[in-house]
Coordinates of C-alpha atoms in Angstrom, one line a residue:
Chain D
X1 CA 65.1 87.5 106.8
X2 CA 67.7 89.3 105.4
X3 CA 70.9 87.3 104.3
X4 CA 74.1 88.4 106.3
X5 CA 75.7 89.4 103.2
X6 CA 74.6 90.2 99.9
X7 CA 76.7 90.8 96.8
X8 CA 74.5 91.7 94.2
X9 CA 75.8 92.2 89.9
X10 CA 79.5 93.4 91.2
X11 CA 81.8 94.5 88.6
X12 CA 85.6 94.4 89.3
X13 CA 88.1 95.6 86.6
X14 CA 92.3 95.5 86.8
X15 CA 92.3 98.3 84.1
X16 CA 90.9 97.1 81.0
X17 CA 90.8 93.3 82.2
X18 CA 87.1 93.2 83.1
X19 CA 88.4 90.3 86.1
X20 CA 84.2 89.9 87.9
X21 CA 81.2 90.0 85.7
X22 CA 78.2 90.5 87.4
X23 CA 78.8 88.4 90.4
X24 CA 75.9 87.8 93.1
X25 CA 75.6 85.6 95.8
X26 CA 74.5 85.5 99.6
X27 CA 76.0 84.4 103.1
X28 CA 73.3 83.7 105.8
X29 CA 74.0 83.8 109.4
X30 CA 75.6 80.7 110.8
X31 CA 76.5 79.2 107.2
X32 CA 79.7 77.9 105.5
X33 CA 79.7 79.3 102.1
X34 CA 82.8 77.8 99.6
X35 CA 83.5 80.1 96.7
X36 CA 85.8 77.6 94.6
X37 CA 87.3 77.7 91.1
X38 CA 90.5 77.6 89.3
X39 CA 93.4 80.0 89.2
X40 CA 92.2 83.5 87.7
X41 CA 88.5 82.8 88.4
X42 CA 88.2 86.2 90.5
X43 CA 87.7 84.3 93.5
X44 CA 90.6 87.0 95.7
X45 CA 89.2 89.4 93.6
X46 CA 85.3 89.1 94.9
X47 CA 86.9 88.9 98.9
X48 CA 89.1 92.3 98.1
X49 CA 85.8 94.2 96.5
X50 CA 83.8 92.9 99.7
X51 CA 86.8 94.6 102.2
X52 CA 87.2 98.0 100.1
X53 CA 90.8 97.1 98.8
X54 CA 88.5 97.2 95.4
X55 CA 86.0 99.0 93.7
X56 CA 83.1 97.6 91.8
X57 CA 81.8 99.7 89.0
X58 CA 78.2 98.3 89.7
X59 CA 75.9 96.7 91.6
X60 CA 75.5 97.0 95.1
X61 CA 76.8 95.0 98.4
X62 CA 75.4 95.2 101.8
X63 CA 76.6 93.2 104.9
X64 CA 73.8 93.2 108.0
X65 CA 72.2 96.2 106.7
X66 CA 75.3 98.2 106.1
X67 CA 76.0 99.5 101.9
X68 CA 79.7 98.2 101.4
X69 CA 79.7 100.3 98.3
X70 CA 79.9 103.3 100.4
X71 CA 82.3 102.2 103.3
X72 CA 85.6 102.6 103.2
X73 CA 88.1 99.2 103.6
X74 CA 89.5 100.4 107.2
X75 CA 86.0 101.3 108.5
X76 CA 84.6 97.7 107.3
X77 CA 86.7 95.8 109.9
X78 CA 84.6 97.5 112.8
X79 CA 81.2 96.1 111.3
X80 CA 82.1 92.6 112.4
X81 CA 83.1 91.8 108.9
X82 CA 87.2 90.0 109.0
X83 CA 89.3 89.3 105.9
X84 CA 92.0 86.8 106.2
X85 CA 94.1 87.7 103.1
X86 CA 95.3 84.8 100.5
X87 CA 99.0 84.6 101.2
X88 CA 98.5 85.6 105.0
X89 CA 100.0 88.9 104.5
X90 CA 100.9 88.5 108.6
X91 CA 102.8 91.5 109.7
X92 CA 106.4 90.0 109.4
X93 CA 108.8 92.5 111.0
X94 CA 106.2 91.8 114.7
X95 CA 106.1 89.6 116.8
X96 CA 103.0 87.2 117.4
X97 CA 101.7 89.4 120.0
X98 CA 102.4 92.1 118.1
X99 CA 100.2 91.2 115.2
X100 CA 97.2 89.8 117.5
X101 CA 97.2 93.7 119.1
X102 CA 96.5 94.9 115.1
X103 CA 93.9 92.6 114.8
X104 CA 92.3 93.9 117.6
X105 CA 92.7 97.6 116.4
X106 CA 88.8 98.6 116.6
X107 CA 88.1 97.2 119.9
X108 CA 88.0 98.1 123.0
X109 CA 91.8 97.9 125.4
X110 CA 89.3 96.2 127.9
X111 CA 88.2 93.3 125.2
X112 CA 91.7 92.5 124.0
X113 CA 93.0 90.2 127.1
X114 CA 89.8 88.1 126.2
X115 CA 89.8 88.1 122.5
X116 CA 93.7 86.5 123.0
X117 CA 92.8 83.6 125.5
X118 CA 90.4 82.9 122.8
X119 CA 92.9 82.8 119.9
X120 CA 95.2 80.8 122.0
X121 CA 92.9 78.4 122.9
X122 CA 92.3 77.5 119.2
X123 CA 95.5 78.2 118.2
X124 CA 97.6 76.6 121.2
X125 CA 101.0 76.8 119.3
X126 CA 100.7 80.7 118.8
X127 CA 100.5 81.1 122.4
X128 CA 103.9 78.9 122.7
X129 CA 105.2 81.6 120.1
X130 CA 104.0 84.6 121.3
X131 CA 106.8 86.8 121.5
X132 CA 108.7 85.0 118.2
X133 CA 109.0 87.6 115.1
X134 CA 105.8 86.3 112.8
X135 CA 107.9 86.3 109.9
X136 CA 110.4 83.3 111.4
X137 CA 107.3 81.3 111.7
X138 CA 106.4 77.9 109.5
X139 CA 103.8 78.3 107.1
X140 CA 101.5 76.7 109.2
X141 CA 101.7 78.8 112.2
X142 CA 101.8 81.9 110.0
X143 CA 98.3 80.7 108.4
X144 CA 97.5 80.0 112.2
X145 CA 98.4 83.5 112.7
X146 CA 96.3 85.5 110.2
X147 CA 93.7 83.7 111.3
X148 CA 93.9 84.6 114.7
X149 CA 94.7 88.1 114.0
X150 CA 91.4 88.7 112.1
X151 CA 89.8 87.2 115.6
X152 CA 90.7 89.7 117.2
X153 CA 88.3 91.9 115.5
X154 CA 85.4 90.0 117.1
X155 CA 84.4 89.1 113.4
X156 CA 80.5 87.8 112.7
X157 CA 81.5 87.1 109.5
X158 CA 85.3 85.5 108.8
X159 CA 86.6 85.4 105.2
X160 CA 89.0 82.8 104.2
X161 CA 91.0 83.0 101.3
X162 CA 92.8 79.8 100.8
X163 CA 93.6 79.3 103.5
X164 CA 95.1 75.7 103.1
X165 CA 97.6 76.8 100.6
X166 CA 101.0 75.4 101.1
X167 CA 100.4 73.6 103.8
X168 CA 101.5 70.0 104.3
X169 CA 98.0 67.7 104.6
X170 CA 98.0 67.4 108.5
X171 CA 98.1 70.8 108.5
X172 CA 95.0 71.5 106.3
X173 CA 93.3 68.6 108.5
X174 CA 93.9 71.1 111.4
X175 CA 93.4 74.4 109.5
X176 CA 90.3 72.9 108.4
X177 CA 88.9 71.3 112.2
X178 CA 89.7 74.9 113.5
X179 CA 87.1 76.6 110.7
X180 CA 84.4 73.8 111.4
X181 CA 85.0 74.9 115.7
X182 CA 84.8 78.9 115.0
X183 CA 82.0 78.3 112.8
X184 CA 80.2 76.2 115.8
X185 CA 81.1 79.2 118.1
X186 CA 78.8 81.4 116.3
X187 CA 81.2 82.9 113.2
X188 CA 80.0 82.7 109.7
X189 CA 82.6 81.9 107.0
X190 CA 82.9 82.6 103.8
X191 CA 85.8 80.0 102.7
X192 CA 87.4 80.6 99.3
X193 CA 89.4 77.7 98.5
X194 CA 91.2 75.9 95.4
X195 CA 90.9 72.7 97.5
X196 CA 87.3 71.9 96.5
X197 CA 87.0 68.5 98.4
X198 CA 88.4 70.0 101.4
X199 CA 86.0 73.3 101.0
X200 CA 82.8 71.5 100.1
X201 CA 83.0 68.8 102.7
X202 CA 83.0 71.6 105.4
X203 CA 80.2 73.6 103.8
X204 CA 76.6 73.9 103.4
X205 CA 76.5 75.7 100.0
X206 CA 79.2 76.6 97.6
X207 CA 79.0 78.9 94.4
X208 CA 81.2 77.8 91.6
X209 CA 83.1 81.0 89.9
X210 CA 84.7 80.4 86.3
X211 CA 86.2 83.3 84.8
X212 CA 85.0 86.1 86.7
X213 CA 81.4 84.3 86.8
X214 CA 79.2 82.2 89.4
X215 CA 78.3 79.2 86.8
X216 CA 76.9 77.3 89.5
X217 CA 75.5 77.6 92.9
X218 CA 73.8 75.0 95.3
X219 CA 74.3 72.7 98.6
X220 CA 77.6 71.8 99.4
X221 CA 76.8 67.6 99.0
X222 CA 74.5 68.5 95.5
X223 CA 78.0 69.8 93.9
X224 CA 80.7 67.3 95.3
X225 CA 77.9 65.0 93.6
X226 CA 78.0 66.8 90.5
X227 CA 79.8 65.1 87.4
X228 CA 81.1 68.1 85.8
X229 CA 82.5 69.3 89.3
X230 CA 84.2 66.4 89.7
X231 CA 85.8 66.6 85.9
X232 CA 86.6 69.9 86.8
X233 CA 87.6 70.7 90.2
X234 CA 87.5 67.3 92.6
X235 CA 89.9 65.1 89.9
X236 CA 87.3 62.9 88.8
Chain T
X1 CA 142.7 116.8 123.4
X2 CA 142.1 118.9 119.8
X3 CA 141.0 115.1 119.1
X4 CA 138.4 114.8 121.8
X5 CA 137.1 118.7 120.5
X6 CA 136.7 117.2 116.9
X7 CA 135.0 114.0 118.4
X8 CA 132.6 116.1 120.4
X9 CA 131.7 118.3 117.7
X10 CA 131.2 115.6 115.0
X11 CA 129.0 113.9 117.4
X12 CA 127.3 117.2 117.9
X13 CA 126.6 117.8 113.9
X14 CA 125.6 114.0 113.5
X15 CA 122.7 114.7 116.0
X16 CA 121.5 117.3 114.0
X17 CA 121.9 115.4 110.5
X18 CA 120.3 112.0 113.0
X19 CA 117.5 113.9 113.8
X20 CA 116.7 115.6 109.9
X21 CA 117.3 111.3 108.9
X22 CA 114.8 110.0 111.4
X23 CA 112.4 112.2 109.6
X24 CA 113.3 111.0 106.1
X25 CA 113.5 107.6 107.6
X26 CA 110.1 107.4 108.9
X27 CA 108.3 108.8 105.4
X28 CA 110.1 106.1 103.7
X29 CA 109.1 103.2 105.9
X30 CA 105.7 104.3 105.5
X31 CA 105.1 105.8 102.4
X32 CA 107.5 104.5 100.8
X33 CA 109.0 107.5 98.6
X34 CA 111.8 110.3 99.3
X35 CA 110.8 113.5 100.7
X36 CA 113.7 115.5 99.0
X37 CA 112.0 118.4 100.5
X38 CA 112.5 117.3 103.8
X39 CA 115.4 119.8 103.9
X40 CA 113.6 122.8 103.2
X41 CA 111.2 122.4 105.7
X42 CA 114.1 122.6 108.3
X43 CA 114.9 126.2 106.8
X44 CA 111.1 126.8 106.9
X45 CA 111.8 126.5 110.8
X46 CA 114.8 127.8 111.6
X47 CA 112.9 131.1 109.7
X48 CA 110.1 131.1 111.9
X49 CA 112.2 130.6 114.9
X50 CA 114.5 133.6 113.6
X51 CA 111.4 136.2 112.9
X52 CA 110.2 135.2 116.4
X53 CA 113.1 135.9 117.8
X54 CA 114.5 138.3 116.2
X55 CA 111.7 140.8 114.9
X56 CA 108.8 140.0 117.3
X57 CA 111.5 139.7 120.7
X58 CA 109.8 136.6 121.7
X59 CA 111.4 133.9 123.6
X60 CA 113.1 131.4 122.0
X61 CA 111.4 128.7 123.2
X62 CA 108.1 130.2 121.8
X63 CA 110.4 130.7 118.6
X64 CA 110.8 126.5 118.7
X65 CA 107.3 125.9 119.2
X66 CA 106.2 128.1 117.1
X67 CA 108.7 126.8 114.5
X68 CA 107.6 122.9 115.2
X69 CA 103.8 124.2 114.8
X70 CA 104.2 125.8 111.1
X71 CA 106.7 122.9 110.5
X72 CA 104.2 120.1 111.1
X73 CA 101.5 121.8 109.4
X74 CA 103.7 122.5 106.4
X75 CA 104.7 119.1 106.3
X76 CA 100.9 117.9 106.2
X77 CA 100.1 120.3 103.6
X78 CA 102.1 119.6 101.7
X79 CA 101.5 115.4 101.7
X80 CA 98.2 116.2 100.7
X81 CA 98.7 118.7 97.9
X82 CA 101.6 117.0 96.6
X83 CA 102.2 113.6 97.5
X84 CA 98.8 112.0 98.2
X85 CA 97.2 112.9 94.5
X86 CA 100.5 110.4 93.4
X87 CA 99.7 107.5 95.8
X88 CA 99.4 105.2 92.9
X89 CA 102.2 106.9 90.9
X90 CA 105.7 105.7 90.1
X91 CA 108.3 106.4 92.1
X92 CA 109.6 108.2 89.7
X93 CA 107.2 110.8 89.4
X94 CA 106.6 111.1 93.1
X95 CA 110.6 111.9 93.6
X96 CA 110.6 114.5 90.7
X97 CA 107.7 116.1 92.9
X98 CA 109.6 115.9 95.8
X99 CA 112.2 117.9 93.6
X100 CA 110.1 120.3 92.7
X101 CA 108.4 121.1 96.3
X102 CA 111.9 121.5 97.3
X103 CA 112.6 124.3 94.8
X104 CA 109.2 125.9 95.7
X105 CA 110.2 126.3 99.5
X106 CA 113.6 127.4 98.5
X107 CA 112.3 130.2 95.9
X108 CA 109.0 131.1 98.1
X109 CA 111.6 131.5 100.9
X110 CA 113.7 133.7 98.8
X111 CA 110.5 136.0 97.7
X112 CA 108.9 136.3 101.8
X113 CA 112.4 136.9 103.4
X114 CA 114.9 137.7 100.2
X115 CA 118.1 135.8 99.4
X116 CA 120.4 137.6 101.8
X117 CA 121.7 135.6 104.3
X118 CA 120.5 136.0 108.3
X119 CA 122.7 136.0 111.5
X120 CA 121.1 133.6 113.4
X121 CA 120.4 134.7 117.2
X122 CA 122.4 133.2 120.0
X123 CA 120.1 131.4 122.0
X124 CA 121.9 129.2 123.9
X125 CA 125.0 130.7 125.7
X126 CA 128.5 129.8 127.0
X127 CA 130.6 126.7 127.2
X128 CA 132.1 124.3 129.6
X129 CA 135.7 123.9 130.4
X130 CA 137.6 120.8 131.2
X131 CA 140.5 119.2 132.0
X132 CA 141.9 122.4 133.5
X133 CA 140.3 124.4 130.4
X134 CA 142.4 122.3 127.7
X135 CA 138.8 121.3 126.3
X136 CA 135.9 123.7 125.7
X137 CA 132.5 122.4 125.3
X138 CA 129.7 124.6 124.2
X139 CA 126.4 124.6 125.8
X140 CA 124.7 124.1 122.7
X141 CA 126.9 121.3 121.8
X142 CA 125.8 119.6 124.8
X143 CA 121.7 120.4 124.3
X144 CA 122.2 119.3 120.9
X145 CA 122.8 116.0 121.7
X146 CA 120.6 115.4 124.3
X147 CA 117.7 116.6 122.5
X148 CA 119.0 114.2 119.4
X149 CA 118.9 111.3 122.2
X150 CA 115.7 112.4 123.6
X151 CA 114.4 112.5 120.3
X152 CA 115.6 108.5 119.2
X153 CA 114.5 107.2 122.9
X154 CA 110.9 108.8 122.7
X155 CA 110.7 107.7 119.2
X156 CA 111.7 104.5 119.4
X157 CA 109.3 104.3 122.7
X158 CA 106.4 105.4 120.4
X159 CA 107.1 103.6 117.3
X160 CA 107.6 99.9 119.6
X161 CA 105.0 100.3 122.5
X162 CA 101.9 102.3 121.3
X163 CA 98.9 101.3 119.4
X164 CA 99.4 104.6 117.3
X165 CA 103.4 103.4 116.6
X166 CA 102.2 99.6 115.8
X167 CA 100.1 100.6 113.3
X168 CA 103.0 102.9 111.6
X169 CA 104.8 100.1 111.6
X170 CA 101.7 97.9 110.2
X171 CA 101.4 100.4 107.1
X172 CA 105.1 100.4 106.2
X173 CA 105.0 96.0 106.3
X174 CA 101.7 96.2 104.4
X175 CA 99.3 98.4 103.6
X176 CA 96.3 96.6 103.0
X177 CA 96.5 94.1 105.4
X178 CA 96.9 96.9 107.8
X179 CA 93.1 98.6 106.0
X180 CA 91.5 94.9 107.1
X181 CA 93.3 95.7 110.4
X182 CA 90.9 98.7 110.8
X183 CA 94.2 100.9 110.1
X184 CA 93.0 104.3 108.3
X185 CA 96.4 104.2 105.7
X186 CA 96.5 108.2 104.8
X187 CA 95.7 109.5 108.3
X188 CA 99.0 107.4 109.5
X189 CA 101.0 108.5 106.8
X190 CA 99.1 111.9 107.5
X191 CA 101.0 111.9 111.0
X192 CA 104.4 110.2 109.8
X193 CA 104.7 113.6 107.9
X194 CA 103.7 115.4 111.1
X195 CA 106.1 114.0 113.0
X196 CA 109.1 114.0 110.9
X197 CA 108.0 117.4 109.8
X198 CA 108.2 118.7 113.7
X199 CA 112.1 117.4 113.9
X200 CA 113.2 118.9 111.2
X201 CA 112.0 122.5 113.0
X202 CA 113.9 121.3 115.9
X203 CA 116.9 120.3 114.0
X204 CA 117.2 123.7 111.6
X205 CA 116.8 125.7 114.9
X206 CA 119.6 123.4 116.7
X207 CA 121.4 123.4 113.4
X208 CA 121.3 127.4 113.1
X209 CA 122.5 127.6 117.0
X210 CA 125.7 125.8 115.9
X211 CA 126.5 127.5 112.4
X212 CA 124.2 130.9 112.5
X213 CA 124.1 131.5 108.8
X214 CA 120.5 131.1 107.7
X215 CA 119.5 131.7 104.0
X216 CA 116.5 130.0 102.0
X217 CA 119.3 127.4 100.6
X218 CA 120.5 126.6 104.3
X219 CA 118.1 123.5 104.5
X220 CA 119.6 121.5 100.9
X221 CA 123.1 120.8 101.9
X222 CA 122.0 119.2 105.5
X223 CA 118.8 117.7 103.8
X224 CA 121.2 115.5 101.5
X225 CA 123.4 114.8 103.9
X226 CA 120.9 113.3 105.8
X227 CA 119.5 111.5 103.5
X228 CA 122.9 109.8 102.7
X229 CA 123.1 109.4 106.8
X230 CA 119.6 107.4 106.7
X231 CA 120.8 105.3 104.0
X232 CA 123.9 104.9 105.7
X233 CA 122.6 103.3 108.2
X234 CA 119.3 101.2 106.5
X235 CA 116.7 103.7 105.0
X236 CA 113.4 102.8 107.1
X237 CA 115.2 101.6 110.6
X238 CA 115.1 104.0 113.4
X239 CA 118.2 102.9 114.6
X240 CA 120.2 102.7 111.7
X241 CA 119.6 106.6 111.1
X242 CA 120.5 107.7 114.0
X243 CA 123.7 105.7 113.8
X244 CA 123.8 106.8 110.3
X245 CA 123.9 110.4 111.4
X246 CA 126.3 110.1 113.9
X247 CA 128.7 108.0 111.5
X248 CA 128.6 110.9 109.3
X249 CA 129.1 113.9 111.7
X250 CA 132.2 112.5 113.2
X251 CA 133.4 111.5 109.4
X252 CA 132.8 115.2 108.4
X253 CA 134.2 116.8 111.0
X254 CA 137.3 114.4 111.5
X255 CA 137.5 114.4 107.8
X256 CA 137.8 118.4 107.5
X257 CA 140.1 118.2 110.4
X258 CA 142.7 115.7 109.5
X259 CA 142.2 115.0 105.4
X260 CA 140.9 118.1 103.7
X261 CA 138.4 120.8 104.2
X262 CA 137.7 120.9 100.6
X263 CA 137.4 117.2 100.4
X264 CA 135.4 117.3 103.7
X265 CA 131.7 116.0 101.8
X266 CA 133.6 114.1 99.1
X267 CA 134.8 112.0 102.1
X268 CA 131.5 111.7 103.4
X269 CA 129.5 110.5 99.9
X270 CA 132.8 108.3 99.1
X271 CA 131.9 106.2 103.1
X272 CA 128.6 105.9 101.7
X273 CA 129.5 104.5 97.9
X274 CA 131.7 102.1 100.0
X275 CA 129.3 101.1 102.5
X276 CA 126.4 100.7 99.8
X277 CA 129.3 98.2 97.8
X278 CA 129.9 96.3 100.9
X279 CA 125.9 96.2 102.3
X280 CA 123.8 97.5 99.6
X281 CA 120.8 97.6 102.8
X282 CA 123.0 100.0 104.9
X283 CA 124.1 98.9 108.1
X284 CA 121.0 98.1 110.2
X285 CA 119.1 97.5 106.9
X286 CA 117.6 93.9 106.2
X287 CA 115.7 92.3 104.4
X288 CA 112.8 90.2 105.1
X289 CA 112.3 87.2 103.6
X290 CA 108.8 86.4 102.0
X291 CA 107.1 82.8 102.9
X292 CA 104.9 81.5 100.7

């Protein structure tokens, strides 16, 4: 069978800064995949080439039969395919409401009652907050929020990108419990992530990305056992 | 009671200069740059409003709609000829072609309909008389500011409580979390150009009701003025230019009536120097702060 998504050779460049050389890897139905690596690796850079907000120059990228290459970032939402961005990018000026109703822009007026209760019952504190501006929210709740919002979209396949960044620890425990329960719902993730330990503890395979490059790929237990992961990513 | 007249009538000309703002308003909250042609698209409609009229004897209200209709395609044309080739421009070069697409409507005006000025029909007739006929209201006074108020409460309706509005508002926070959204980025800024493009037809024929004198540079004066009005009052808020606009009518008029005539838009760009010192963001302008 098929994998659900399939990046095959991608090249990404920020003018002459050739940022992704050649990068290929695979996301199966039902998995969590880690992408990790430092600062600079290209990891944000492969999630924005996969959504459209980037071009590669070659290769090719299909998700569930569908060439990415050839479909435009707003149309890629409406395959099933969700992007939570590094940073949140929540919609501040709106409300929490507000910002769940973008997230469910493709679908259906009828599906977008449902989709919410969903969202609220994972994310109990967003319903308390519902009609507070996004942008007074604590970092936590704002991750909370983006997460939620790409729900919405009724996503097969969510894409994380770090999402435990600047969060106090109790927080990334939570963030974290609230992956592992969509992903037992029925949502593939694809979980980019700084936080190695946190990342591979949660997955089943991870790729390794050093400067624009996947240098190493395999189960999720074979790399947290891996000495030179460990040097480089897990602090010893 | 001359007081009251001068009130009236500035509130009158700030709905007119309210209405032109909303429509440089809304392109800068969603594309982010300043549509210094935005002026000469209201003398593109009070034109085509005046031929209706005038040479094919059609009534006026065809004249507006017909005016709106060339306005808003006007206004898409010329996004996408333009502006949309310069999306990943600077600024800078996308307000020097703003520049120029306003001298291109001005001169193309001056070549189809010639430089000399244009009476501008009467369209809307008469006045009303109170307080024992010590104040005089003109009709088109009054439609001109319920059609401004119309205008901001139907706006503001659309902008807050429709999926179409949200996602306006979506492209002007961010515009490629609003592509993950599903949002399609240059068919809403695509329509932000529509829309603002149909009010400035509305507001150079309601503009050419009040002062009749129609010529290809009618639209520039107004067109900075309302500029400086949107500003005024926080370039991108809905509110703020309609406030803006208002603020400035009454300052012009009450200015012209009381200071100087001469000195009457001197007046008005020295409230907005001060008003920039005091709140660089305008008055309804904020700013949002960024969490990280």
């Amino acid at each position: 069978m098929a994998a659900m998504l399939e990046v095959n050779d991608i090249n990404v460049y920020y003018g002459s800064i050739h940022a992704i050389k050649g990068v290929s890897f695979e996301v199966n139905e039902g998995e969590i995949i880690s992408l990790i690596g430092a600062n600079g690796a290209g990891k944000t850079t492969t999630l924005h080439t996969i959504s459209g907000l980037l071009k590669s120059t070659t290769g090719s990228m299909s998700f569930m039969g569908t060439d990415l290459m050839k479909t435009p970032a707003d149309k890629i939402v409406s395959l099933g395919l969700a992007h939570v961005p590094e940073g949140r990018r929540i919609f501040q000026g709106m409300d929490v409401e507000e910002n769940l109703d973008m997230g469910a822009f493709t679908q259906p007026k009828s599906s977008i009652k449902g989709n919410k209760e969903i969202v609220f019952e994972h994310f109990p504190r967003l319903k308390e907050r519902r009609h507070q501006i996004a942008g007074t929210l604590s970092g936590g709740e704002q991750q909370m929020l983006a997460m939620g919002r790409a729900m919405m979209s009724n996503p097969k396949l969510l894409m994380l990108d770090e999402p435990s960044m600047g969060l106090a620890p109790i927080l990334v425990d939570e963030i974290f419990e609230i992956i592992k329960a969509l992903n037992k719902a029925g949502t593939t993730i694809l979980l980019v992530e700084q936080n190695a330990q946190m990342a591979l503890s949660i997955a089943s395979r991870g790729y390794v990305l050093e400067t624009g490059r996947v240098v190493l790929e395999d189960e999720a237990k074979n790399l947290l056992n891996n000495d030179s992961i460990r040097k480089a990513y897990l602090g010893g | 009671m001359k007081f009251l007249s001068n009130l009236i009538n500035g509130i009158s000309l700030g709905s007119v200069y309210a209405i032109i703002a909303l429509g440089y308003t809304m392109v800068y909250g969603i594309a982010r740059m300043l549509n210094f042609a935005h002026g000469d698209v209201i003398m593109v409609g009070a034109y085509i409003c005046f031929f209706a009229i005038y040479s094919f004897n059609l009534n006026p209200v065809i004249g507006i709609l017909m005016a709106v209709v060339v306005c808003t395609v006007l206004g898409v044309v010329i996004e996408k000829l333009a502006y949309k080739p310069l999306r990943q421009a600077t600024s800078l070069a996308v307000l020097i072609t703003a520049i120029g697409v306003s001298y291109f409507l001005q001169n193309m005006a001056q070549l189809l309909w010639s430089a000399n000025p244009k009476v501008f029909p009467t369209i809307i007739n008469g006045s009303i008389k109170l307080f024992g006929g010590e104040l005089s209201i003109s009709r088109t006074t009054i439609v001109i500011v319920l059609v401004c108020a119309l205008i901001v409460v139907g706006l503001s309706i659309f902008v807050n409580h429709t999926k179409m509005g949200k996602a306006m508002r979506a492209c002007s926070e961010d515009k490629e979390a609003a592509q993950l959204m599903g949002i399609n980025v240059n068919k809403t800024i695509s329509m932000t150009f529509a829309i603002g493009s149909a009010l400035a037809a509305i507001a150079g024929v309601l503009m050419c009701c009040a002062y009749p004198n129609l010529q290809p540079t009618t639209g520039s004066m107004p067109g900075i003025k309302a500029f400086t009005a949107a500003v005024f009052g926080g370039i991108g808020s809905i509110p703020g230019a309609f406030i803006g606009g208002i603020l400035l009518g009454v300052l012009e008029i009450l200015g012209s009536a009381y200071i100087s005539t001469e000195l009457k838009d001197a007046i008005v760009f020295l409230a907005l120097i001060i008003v920039l010192l005091v709140k660089p963001t305008g008055i309804l302008g904020k700013k949002i702060h960024e969490k990280v």
